[in-house]
Amino acid sequence: MKQQKRKPEQEIIYQIYPKSFQDTNHDGIGDLRGIINHLDDLRDLGITMIWLCPIYPSPMEDNGYDVADYKAIHPDFGTMEDMDRLIEEAGKRDISLMLDLVLNHTSSRHKWFEKAVQDPGSKEHGYYIFEKGKEEPNNLRSVFGGSVWEKVRGRNEYYFHSFGKGQPDLNWENPALRQEIYQIIEFWKRKGIKAFRMDAINFIKKPEKWRRMEADGPDGRCKCTKVVRNHPGLLDYLHEMNEKCFKSDGIVTVGETAGLPYDQLEEYIGKNGCFTMVFDFRHADLDIRSGDEWFSRAEWKTADLKKRLEVSCSHIQKYGPGTSFLENHDQPRVTTKYLRKDQDDPYGKKMLGMLQMGLRGVPFLFQGQELGMINFERTDVSELEDISSIDQFGRARECGYSAEEALHFVNLRSRDNARVPYPWNEEKYGGFSDADPWLACNEQAQKRRICFENQKNDPDSVLSFYKKLISLRKSSDWSDTLNAGRIRFEEGNEEVIAFTRQKEEKELLVLCSFADHPVKTLCRKGTLILDNYKETDMNVKVDEEGMIILRPFEAMMIETEKRRENDE
Ligand code: GLC
Ligand code: CA
């Protein structure tokens, strides 16, 4: 089939964590062939694009976000031929690929860095951030814990790393380095890649001078994000990269831009913005105490979630397309996060799907979300694989929490929750592999029999509901409204998130109840488009006060009459 030209807002993007999707050569590690084998399943789900987490050679200290060679494929995942085949086979199904570009840092095993360390006079030395001295230049803490500075063995010199010490940051100040980066992007564009996800891209600008910062933890250090994230001057690099690599070729880009102030959005996604879209994490991180580490928990109510979504959507829609996501490879499962004790409630799971697909912004699904995957409960810290989870466990202990408490926090937030093997069926390793997987399966999900095979042919499954939502968005009378309509949040019960989507004469009202009991909320009469309960009466009626009763976790999408302009 010929690939159709879609507008970015018509995409439905599905994120694959290759290591955990499907193993085909019995080594317990997912691979590219595994993805190729499931392309028909992905087409049936209705997605239009795959965001592939890093597949490059890497020592895997941060599961591929430590790249040792940007123009090759990690042997665990397969070969460049496999990659070419994946691009081609996906294309036949009208699915395109979005590659993850990790350009803030490389692996310390990248040949540039090896050269830089060996020879301080080399051009590669200028590709990284080195500071001479006998002591660390300042007291910043890296994202994965410990200092951002690592001493070069045998020299009074330190290199800077925002993340792990195996992930030295690149020096974007250096035009020669920027040229190298543009060539990497060219390389993948020539292979037919038309979309990129820009990892940690708002870390690339560093301050001119390193100063000591006020400590914000018992370790005497200060979070590096306060200094190296969204640093002034960052946009100069981003605009240059856009001019050189993306703009004229219509490449779709999405920036991972945590903490980006809303008043800068125009520069990012406006008419002359540097990216097509950006991720805003404020709603996803509402269970973390503001400005704190992720082991630090925050209480929240449905109204807080609604507020965050409202603020985000209303800013973003002034400028360009947004993103709508509930999960990714750094987040826990949204069922456990947002439904808490009701994590396995099928209505709750479908309600979350309706929320995401109803919101304004290109939907990004993370593998397993469409099955309603839940978090695991690991019983010992030794079962955690993720570098960040292990650090957060230690940090929580340092802050005085017991091992049990620390483990509980980490279970709630561990990035491994998303990264467990995909549950295809009820076989030993969930059909992911016939060998012991690199990361243990999620036993809690297995006990609840959450898997693809059990849902595929069940018209009432979470998976089938996601398919309906996707097809509404992709190919229905409501596609335009859902893809491009304005969003406006509505008043109502405080346990309900309600909003309208409106384009030209058409208007949809979306109601999502987060309550585990019936609630009364404001509604308007209209025609039911979709409900997460089985509904026979398509006529939506309201009482004299304009109210309706929603059942536990009920979600409705209703065609309503467009409000008169003077109602606005
Ligand atoms: C991004 C990635 C995350 C990774 C980090 C360092 O935040 O999403 O998985 O650990 O960057 O590359
Ligand atoms: Ca394999």
PDB file of C-alpha atoms and ligand atoms in Angstrom, residues 62 65-66 102 105 144 163 167 197 199-200 256 329-330 415 419, ligand 1:
ATOM      1  CA  ASP A  62      20.718   3.018  30.800  1.00  0.00           C
ATOM      2  CA  TYR A  65      20.073   5.686  26.234  1.00  0.00           C
ATOM      3  CA  ASP A  66      23.849   5.399  26.376  1.00  0.00           C
ATOM      4  CA  VAL A 102      19.850  10.666  22.239  1.00  0.00           C
ATOM      5  CA  HIS A 105      25.134  12.579  25.688  1.00  0.00           C
ATOM      6  CA  PHE A 144      20.764   9.206  38.398  1.00  0.00           C
ATOM      7  CA  PHE A 163      22.670  11.377  33.781  1.00  0.00           C
ATOM      8  CA  GLN A 167      26.690   8.996  29.760  1.00  0.00           C
ATOM      9  CA  ARG A 197      11.887  11.803  19.366  1.00  0.00           C
ATOM     10  CA  ASP A 199      15.728  12.631  24.127  1.00  0.00           C
ATOM     11  CA  ALA A 200      16.535  15.000  27.002  1.00  0.00           C
ATOM     12  CA  GLU A 256      11.369  15.628  25.528  1.00  0.00           C
ATOM     13  CA  HIS A 329       9.205   3.944  29.314  1.00  0.00           C
ATOM     14  CA  ASP A 330      10.038   6.290  32.205  1.00  0.00           C
ATOM     15  CA  ARG A 415      10.708   2.667  35.320  1.00  0.00           C
ATOM     16  CA  ARG A 419       9.874  -2.178  30.805  1.00  0.00           C
TER      17      ARG A 419
HETATM   18  C1  GLC B   1      15.326  10.484  28.844  1.00  0.00           C
HETATM   19  C2  GLC B   1      14.856   9.079  28.617  1.00  0.00           C
HETATM   20  C3  GLC B   1      15.277   8.219  29.764  1.00  0.00           C
HETATM   21  C4  GLC B   1      16.775   8.247  29.865  1.00  0.00           C
HETATM   22  C5  GLC B   1      17.303   9.686  29.924  1.00  0.00           C
HETATM   23  C6  GLC B   1      18.770   9.744  29.667  1.00  0.00           C
HETATM   24  O1  GLC B   1      14.717  11.058  29.926  1.00  0.00           O
HETATM   25  O2  GLC B   1      13.492   9.058  28.396  1.00  0.00           O
HETATM   26  O3  GLC B   1      14.835   6.892  29.647  1.00  0.00           O
HETATM   27  O4  GLC B   1      17.201   7.546  30.989  1.00  0.00           O
HETATM   28  O5  GLC B   1      16.710  10.507  28.965  1.00  0.00           O
HETATM   29  O6  GLC B   1      19.039   9.495  28.324  1.00  0.00           O
END
